[in-house]
C-alpha cells in the first residue's frame, strides 16, 4: 500500500516545459473560451484600477467643491464600476472553472478508456487502487491547475501592471517612492515561499508517514497486542506525532512572521505616501483625491503578489500528478488489434480449437503451461481436469487472449489467435469464469452488462433458459433481484447461473466454462446441470470440470498436471489407468468411506 | 455518550494559558491597528484644513511604529492560538491511538482500517481547525468589532449607523453561501466516491469486461457518470464563483455609503476630510473580519461533526479487559492449558465458530489441531491470544481462569505464529525482537537457525538489518512464515501456537524445524494447527475439529485405525499429498 503512497508523495520539479505543453493541449478545444476568459481578466484589471480612480475624482471634484449633485453622479459611476466588477468577475470565474472542468472531463475519460485497452498483465502489475488514484485524484489535482492556476496568472499580472500604470500616471515621483517597498515585498514573499514550500513538503511527507504508520499498525494490531507491545508502539507513534507537531509548529512560525511583516510593509508604504504625498498635497502638486487613490492602490498590490507565490504550490502538485497520469497514458497495451486481421475463410474448421506446443508463463521463466498440445474438434465437449494450480484457468486465459503466450501456437477456427481482433475473438469464444464477477445492479443488468441494444426478450429468454427467471422459495422475479457489490446477495450457484445467462444471451460459437469449485446445494446443483445441457448444445465446449456430472457429460477428458497434459481419454479409460485422474476422481468423490480404511494407513504408514 | 464539545474541553483547558495570551495579543494588536486611522485623520485634517505639512514625518513614523507593534502582537496571536491548536491535535491523536491500542479484535473486524485512518487524519484536522484558526478568527472579529465600532460611533455616530448597516450582511452571506456550497460540496464528494466505486468495480471486474467484450459499454457509462460529476461541479461553481465577487460588491457598497454620506457631511462641513478618510479605512478593516465570521461558523459546524465521529471511537469500550484488582490472580509457571465447554461466536448471534470445546494440554505436550477449512482452528488461536473475549465456558492456565488474569500477563504466556504472517516494515532484527526481549548476535543467529532463516538472511543485502516489507525487500511467503516463527521463538512464553505456519514451507524443512523445536521446548506446550500428515503423526495428540465441534481426538495412529471422521479426513489429505508428488 505505501509503495504507491510514497510514490505519490514524491514531488517533482515545479515546472516542466514538456509537461506543461502537453497539459495545455487539453485546453485546445476550448481555446476560444479561454481567450474570452483572458479578455475578461483584462477587463477586470481595468475595473480594479478604475475603483480608486473614481473615488479620487469624487473627492477632488464634488466633495471639495461642495457639489452634491456632482457627488451623486460619481457615486453612480462608482456603483456601476462595482456592479461591472461583480459581473465580469463572476462570469470570468465560471468560464475558467468551466474550461478546467471540461478539460478534466476529457482527460479523465481518456485515462479511463486507455486503461480499459490495457492487457491483463498490466492489471496484474498495477493494483486497482493505484489506477483508481490516477483516474480520480491525480486528474483532480490537475483541475486545480486549470481552474485556478494557468488563467488567473494572467489576471494577477494584468492587475499589477494596471496598478503600476495608474500610479505612474497620477504622480511619477510618488509612484516611484511607493514602489520603493516593492523589493521588500518581493523579497519577503520569496523567502516566505521558500521556507513554506520546504515545510509544506515536510508536513506532507510526515502526514503520509503518519497515515502509513496508522495503516500498518492497525493491520498488525493483533501482533502489537499479542506480544504486549502497546507501550512500545505508543512510544513510536509519539515519535512520529512529535515530529509532525514540530514541523507544524515551525511552519506556524513562518506564517506568524510573514503576515505581520507584510502588514508592516503595507504600513511603511502608507507612511511613505502620507509623508511624501502629504507634502505634495500641501505644495499643491498632488490632489487630495489622488492621495487617497494611492493609498488604495498600494493596498491592492499585495494580493496579486501573494497569489503568484501560492500558485507555485499548485503548479508543483499539478506537475507531479500530470507526470504520473502521462506516464500511464504512455504505457502501451501489450495486446493490440492486429493491423490486418485475417478474414476467416476456412469454414470447415469453424469451432475448432487447437493448442500446438504452447509454453506460457505469467512471469519470467515460471512456466505455468509446458508444451501443451491438444485439439478440440468442432461441436466436441472436452473436460479439463486437474488439481488447483495445474493451469486450467490459464488455458482459458490464453484462448480468449487475455494473456499472450511465449511459444507455440493457438488456433481458433483454424486461424492463429494473434491474427484475430481480440474483441471479435472474445465474441466468438464465450467464457464463464471461475469466480463469476457480478456488478452492482439488478440480475437483468448483469446479463445485459451495459449492452442496451440487447432486447428485453433476449434477456428474459436467457434467464428462463438457465432457470433464473424465478428465484428462491417465493418464486420472486429473478431478473429484478438486486445484486450488491461484488455479487453479494446471491449464492454461489445463483451467480453461476447469472454467468450462464450472460453466455446464452451472447450466444458464442465456442464456450469455455471454468466451473466454480465451491460446492452448491442439491437444488441449485440440479438447476445448474439442467442449464449446462442446454448450454453445451450446438457449440464447441471446453469445460474446466470439478463436478463429476459435468465430467461425464464430456466427450473427452484432458488431465492437466503441473502445467502439462498428462492423461487423455474417457472417464472409464482414465480410471482404469490408475494414474493422476484416478486420484483426482477419488478426491472428488464425496464418500471415501469404503476405501479409506485401505488407502489411508498405506499412504501414511 | 459524549456531547460533541465535552470531548474537547479537557484539551482546551490544558492549553488555556495559551488561549488567554492569544486573546490578549489579539486585543492588543487590533487596538494598535485601529489607532492608525486616527493618526491618519489628524494628518489629513492638518493638510486639508491648515495646509500644514510640518507633522507629516512624525505621523509617518507613528504609523510605522503602530504597525510594528501591532505586528508583534499579531505574531503572538498566531504563535499562541495556532500553536495551542497543534498541541491539541497532537494530544488528541495520541489519545485516539492509545485508546485504539486497547480495543479488541471485534472492533477491528467491524471498522474498516481506512475509516480509522481517516478519523485520525481528517477528523482530527477538522477539530484542530475549530480550536485554532476558527478561534483565532473569531477572537479577531470580536475584538475588531468591539474596538472599531465604538471608535466610528465616537467619530460620527450618525454616519457610523448608516455605513455599518450592510456589514452583518457580509457575515450572513458568507455563512449562507458557505452552507449551500458545503452541501453541494458534500454532494460532489458523494458523487466522486460513487464514481470511484464504479471505476473500482469496473477495474476489479476487468476480466469479465474483457471476456464479454464490454469495453465500449463501460466507456459509455463512465462518460455518463463523468458528465454527471461535471454537472454537479458546475452547480457548485455557479454559486461559489459568485461568492468573492459578491462580497467584493457588498464591501464596495459600504465604501460607497461612506463616500456618499461622508462626502455630504464634508460638503456640509459637518465632518472633516480626515474623519471621512478614517471612516473609509475603518470600513476596510471591518470587512475581512465580517467575512471571516461566516467562515468561523462553518468551521465550527464541521469541527463538531468531526468530534461526533471521533466520539464514536472514544466511546467504544474494549471487550477484553483486566480483572478488577481485588479478584486478580497471577499465573504460575508451567501450568496446564484447558478449555472447558467453550462456545464462541464472532458476532454474538446465531452461528457459533466454536461449540462446547473441552480439552486439556499438560506442560511438555505437543498437540496438533486439525480439521477442514473454517472448522474453527484459528478461532482457538484467537481466543488463546485473547483477541476476543471468551464468552460461554472457560479458558484456564494452571487452573486460573483467563478472566481473572491481566490481559498482558496472559498474553505474555502465549507465543503465536499467526496464519497470515505479518511483519512490520522495519529491519528483520527489529521484527524478531518485537516481543521486547533484545537479542545479542549469538541468540539471533541461534533463533535464525531454529527457524531455518539464516541461509536466506545471508543473501539479504544487510543481513538481519535489512528492512523488510513495504519500504524494504519483499519476502517470499515462506520467508515471512519463518521470520514470524523466529519472532515467536524469541519470546519466553510457555505456550507456542503455530497456526498453519508451514503452509508455504516444504515438508522437509518443516520436519527439520519441528525436530529442533521439540528439543528446545522441554516443558513448554506446543500447539500445531496443521493439515500435513507428517506433522500430525509427530504430535503427541491430535484434536480434530469439525464445524466448531471437537469431533475426534487421540493420537494420529489410534484415530486412523479406529476409523471415523478423522480417518476419513486424513485419507483425503493423503490423496492430495500423493497427487502433489506425481
Ligand atoms: N495472474 C497471475 N499471475 C501470476 N501467476 C498466476 C496468475 N494466475 C495464476 N497464476 C499461477 O499460475 C498457476 C496456474 O494457475 P491456474 O491456471 O489458475 O490454475 P487452475 O485454474 O488449474 O487452478 C498457479 O501456480 C498460479 O499461482
Ligand atoms: N473475524 C471473524 N468474524 C466473523 N466470522 C469469522 C471471523 N473469523 C472467522 N470467522 C468464521 O468462523 C469460522 C471458523 O473460522 P476459523 O477459525 O478461521 O477456521 P479455520 O482456521 O479452521 O479455517 C468460519 O466459519 C469463519 O468464517
Ligand atoms: Mg482455476
Ligand atoms: Mg485458519
PDB file of C-alpha atoms in Angstrom, chain B residues 192-310:
ATOM      1  CA  UNK B 192     -16.995  11.407  -6.512  1.00  0.00           C
ATOM      2  CA  UNK B 193     -16.892   8.362  -4.261  1.00  0.00           C
ATOM      3  CA  UNK B 194     -19.640   6.777  -6.348  1.00  0.00           C
ATOM      4  CA  UNK B 195     -17.619   7.484  -9.436  1.00  0.00           C
ATOM      5  CA  UNK B 196     -14.554   5.984  -7.769  1.00  0.00           C
ATOM      6  CA  UNK B 197     -16.559   2.997  -6.610  1.00  0.00           C
ATOM      7  CA  UNK B 198     -17.853   2.386 -10.105  1.00  0.00           C
ATOM      8  CA  UNK B 199     -14.391   2.720 -11.629  1.00  0.00           C
ATOM      9  CA  UNK B 200     -13.077   0.427  -8.956  1.00  0.00           C
ATOM     10  CA  UNK B 201     -15.807  -2.079  -9.759  1.00  0.00           C
ATOM     11  CA  UNK B 202     -15.025  -1.955 -13.448  1.00  0.00           C
ATOM     12  CA  UNK B 203     -11.311  -2.396 -12.836  1.00  0.00           C
ATOM     13  CA  UNK B 204     -11.859  -5.235 -10.377  1.00  0.00           C
ATOM     14  CA  UNK B 205     -14.117  -6.914 -12.879  1.00  0.00           C
ATOM     15  CA  UNK B 206     -11.860  -6.129 -15.823  1.00  0.00           C
ATOM     16  CA  UNK B 207     -11.637  -9.797 -16.699  1.00  0.00           C
ATOM     17  CA  UNK B 208     -15.415 -10.019 -17.065  1.00  0.00           C
ATOM     18  CA  UNK B 209     -15.459  -6.788 -19.052  1.00  0.00           C
ATOM     19  CA  UNK B 210     -12.831  -8.098 -21.421  1.00  0.00           C
ATOM     20  CA  UNK B 211     -14.122 -11.614 -21.886  1.00  0.00           C
ATOM     21  CA  UNK B 212     -17.613 -10.306 -22.591  1.00  0.00           C
ATOM     22  CA  UNK B 213     -16.245  -7.512 -24.779  1.00  0.00           C
ATOM     23  CA  UNK B 214     -17.999  -4.769 -22.902  1.00  0.00           C
ATOM     24  CA  UNK B 215     -15.294  -2.114 -23.049  1.00  0.00           C
ATOM     25  CA  UNK B 216     -17.377   0.277 -25.101  1.00  0.00           C
ATOM     26  CA  UNK B 217     -20.368  -0.124 -22.759  1.00  0.00           C
ATOM     27  CA  UNK B 218     -18.153   0.637 -19.785  1.00  0.00           C
ATOM     28  CA  UNK B 219     -16.762   3.628 -21.601  1.00  0.00           C
ATOM     29  CA  UNK B 220     -20.262   4.869 -22.182  1.00  0.00           C
ATOM     30  CA  UNK B 221     -21.400   4.510 -18.576  1.00  0.00           C
ATOM     31  CA  UNK B 222     -18.222   6.143 -17.433  1.00  0.00           C
ATOM     32  CA  UNK B 223     -18.798   9.018 -19.805  1.00  0.00           C
ATOM     33  CA  UNK B 224     -22.278   9.484 -18.375  1.00  0.00           C
ATOM     34  CA  UNK B 225     -21.079   9.311 -14.759  1.00  0.00           C
ATOM     35  CA  UNK B 226     -18.227  11.618 -15.561  1.00  0.00           C
ATOM     36  CA  UNK B 227     -20.563  14.110 -17.189  1.00  0.00           C
ATOM     37  CA  UNK B 228     -22.869  13.955 -14.220  1.00  0.00           C
ATOM     38  CA  UNK B 229     -19.954  14.653 -11.918  1.00  0.00           C
ATOM     39  CA  UNK B 230     -19.001  17.567 -14.147  1.00  0.00           C
ATOM     40  CA  UNK B 231     -22.502  18.984 -13.904  1.00  0.00           C
ATOM     41  CA  UNK B 232     -22.536  18.768 -10.122  1.00  0.00           C
ATOM     42  CA  UNK B 233     -19.213  20.548 -10.062  1.00  0.00           C
ATOM     43  CA  UNK B 234     -20.586  23.288 -12.252  1.00  0.00           C
ATOM     44  CA  UNK B 235     -23.526  23.554  -9.845  1.00  0.00           C
ATOM     45  CA  UNK B 236     -21.091  24.371  -7.075  1.00  0.00           C
ATOM     46  CA  UNK B 237     -19.048  26.642  -9.276  1.00  0.00           C
ATOM     47  CA  UNK B 238     -22.150  28.596 -10.241  1.00  0.00           C
ATOM     48  CA  UNK B 239     -22.658  29.730  -6.678  1.00  0.00           C
ATOM     49  CA  UNK B 240     -19.106  29.704  -5.389  1.00  0.00           C
ATOM     50  CA  UNK B 241     -17.864  31.705  -8.367  1.00  0.00           C
ATOM     51  CA  UNK B 242     -20.219  34.458  -7.265  1.00  0.00           C
ATOM     52  CA  UNK B 243     -19.067  34.338  -3.665  1.00  0.00           C
ATOM     53  CA  UNK B 244     -15.989  36.547  -3.669  1.00  0.00           C
ATOM     54  CA  UNK B 245     -17.289  38.889  -6.363  1.00  0.00           C
ATOM     55  CA  UNK B 246     -20.459  39.320  -4.337  1.00  0.00           C
ATOM     56  CA  UNK B 247     -18.560  40.004  -1.153  1.00  0.00           C
ATOM     57  CA  UNK B 248     -16.465  42.461  -3.093  1.00  0.00           C
ATOM     58  CA  UNK B 249     -19.593  44.198  -4.285  1.00  0.00           C
ATOM     59  CA  UNK B 250     -21.166  44.399  -0.830  1.00  0.00           C
ATOM     60  CA  UNK B 251     -17.994  45.731   0.715  1.00  0.00           C
ATOM     61  CA  UNK B 252     -17.691  48.153  -2.170  1.00  0.00           C
ATOM     62  CA  UNK B 253     -21.238  49.243  -1.457  1.00  0.00           C
ATOM     63  CA  UNK B 254     -20.373  50.036   2.148  1.00  0.00           C
ATOM     64  CA  UNK B 255     -17.498  52.161   0.911  1.00  0.00           C
ATOM     65  CA  UNK B 256     -19.980  53.792  -1.404  1.00  0.00           C
ATOM     66  CA  UNK B 257     -22.177  54.646   1.541  1.00  0.00           C
ATOM     67  CA  UNK B 258     -19.204  56.257   3.258  1.00  0.00           C
ATOM     68  CA  UNK B 259     -18.419  58.118   0.099  1.00  0.00           C
ATOM     69  CA  UNK B 260     -21.920  59.427  -0.295  1.00  0.00           C
ATOM     70  CA  UNK B 261     -22.959  60.191   3.264  1.00  0.00           C
ATOM     71  CA  UNK B 262     -19.436  61.060   4.365  1.00  0.00           C
ATOM     72  CA  UNK B 263     -18.971  63.197   1.292  1.00  0.00           C
ATOM     73  CA  UNK B 264     -22.225  65.012   2.014  1.00  0.00           C
ATOM     74  CA  UNK B 265     -21.014  65.519   5.582  1.00  0.00           C
ATOM     75  CA  UNK B 266     -17.772  67.001   4.352  1.00  0.00           C
ATOM     76  CA  UNK B 267     -19.603  69.269   1.939  1.00  0.00           C
ATOM     77  CA  UNK B 268     -21.951  70.397   4.678  1.00  0.00           C
ATOM     78  CA  UNK B 269     -18.877  70.997   6.820  1.00  0.00           C
ATOM     79  CA  UNK B 270     -20.160  68.610   9.472  1.00  0.00           C
ATOM     80  CA  UNK B 271     -17.117  66.352   9.364  1.00  0.00           C
ATOM     81  CA  UNK B 272     -13.536  66.899   8.381  1.00  0.00           C
ATOM     82  CA  UNK B 273     -11.893  65.251   5.429  1.00  0.00           C
ATOM     83  CA  UNK B 274      -9.709  63.331   7.910  1.00  0.00           C
ATOM     84  CA  UNK B 275     -12.686  61.791   9.628  1.00  0.00           C
ATOM     85  CA  UNK B 276     -14.035  60.869   6.262  1.00  0.00           C
ATOM     86  CA  UNK B 277     -10.863  59.036   5.294  1.00  0.00           C
ATOM     87  CA  UNK B 278     -10.616  57.403   8.731  1.00  0.00           C
ATOM     88  CA  UNK B 279     -14.120  56.051   8.263  1.00  0.00           C
ATOM     89  CA  UNK B 280     -13.144  54.685   4.941  1.00  0.00           C
ATOM     90  CA  UNK B 281     -10.204  52.869   6.456  1.00  0.00           C
ATOM     91  CA  UNK B 282     -12.218  51.511   9.380  1.00  0.00           C
ATOM     92  CA  UNK B 283     -14.721  50.093   6.941  1.00  0.00           C
ATOM     93  CA  UNK B 284     -11.904  48.422   5.083  1.00  0.00           C
ATOM     94  CA  UNK B 285     -10.661  46.947   8.337  1.00  0.00           C
ATOM     95  CA  UNK B 286     -14.051  45.568   9.310  1.00  0.00           C
ATOM     96  CA  UNK B 287     -14.844  43.821   6.073  1.00  0.00           C
ATOM     97  CA  UNK B 288     -12.478  40.878   6.314  1.00  0.00           C
ATOM     98  CA  UNK B 289     -13.353  40.002   9.952  1.00  0.00           C
ATOM     99  CA  UNK B 290     -17.022  40.022   8.985  1.00  0.00           C
ATOM    100  CA  UNK B 291     -16.414  37.638   6.108  1.00  0.00           C
ATOM    101  CA  UNK B 292     -14.299  35.533   8.420  1.00  0.00           C
ATOM    102  CA  UNK B 293     -17.160  35.323  10.869  1.00  0.00           C
ATOM    103  CA  UNK B 294     -19.233  33.353   8.371  1.00  0.00           C
ATOM    104  CA  UNK B 295     -16.270  31.097   7.790  1.00  0.00           C
ATOM    105  CA  UNK B 296     -15.828  30.605  11.549  1.00  0.00           C
ATOM    106  CA  UNK B 297     -19.413  29.389  11.861  1.00  0.00           C
ATOM    107  CA  UNK B 298     -18.848  26.817   9.117  1.00  0.00           C
ATOM    108  CA  UNK B 299     -15.608  25.635  10.676  1.00  0.00           C
ATOM    109  CA  UNK B 300     -17.368  25.250  13.983  1.00  0.00           C
ATOM    110  CA  UNK B 301     -20.082  23.110  12.397  1.00  0.00           C
ATOM    111  CA  UNK B 302     -17.595  20.883  10.640  1.00  0.00           C
ATOM    112  CA  UNK B 303     -15.459  20.625  13.763  1.00  0.00           C
ATOM    113  CA  UNK B 304     -18.351  19.453  15.911  1.00  0.00           C
ATOM    114  CA  UNK B 305     -19.351  16.894  13.284  1.00  0.00           C
ATOM    115  CA  UNK B 306     -15.803  15.542  13.364  1.00  0.00           C
ATOM    116  CA  UNK B 307     -15.852  15.475  17.147  1.00  0.00           C
ATOM    117  CA  UNK B 308     -19.006  13.400  16.952  1.00  0.00           C
ATOM    118  CA  UNK B 309     -17.283  10.891  14.702  1.00  0.00           C
ATOM    119  CA  UNK B 310     -14.244  10.750  16.951  1.00  0.00           C
TER     120      UNK B 310
END
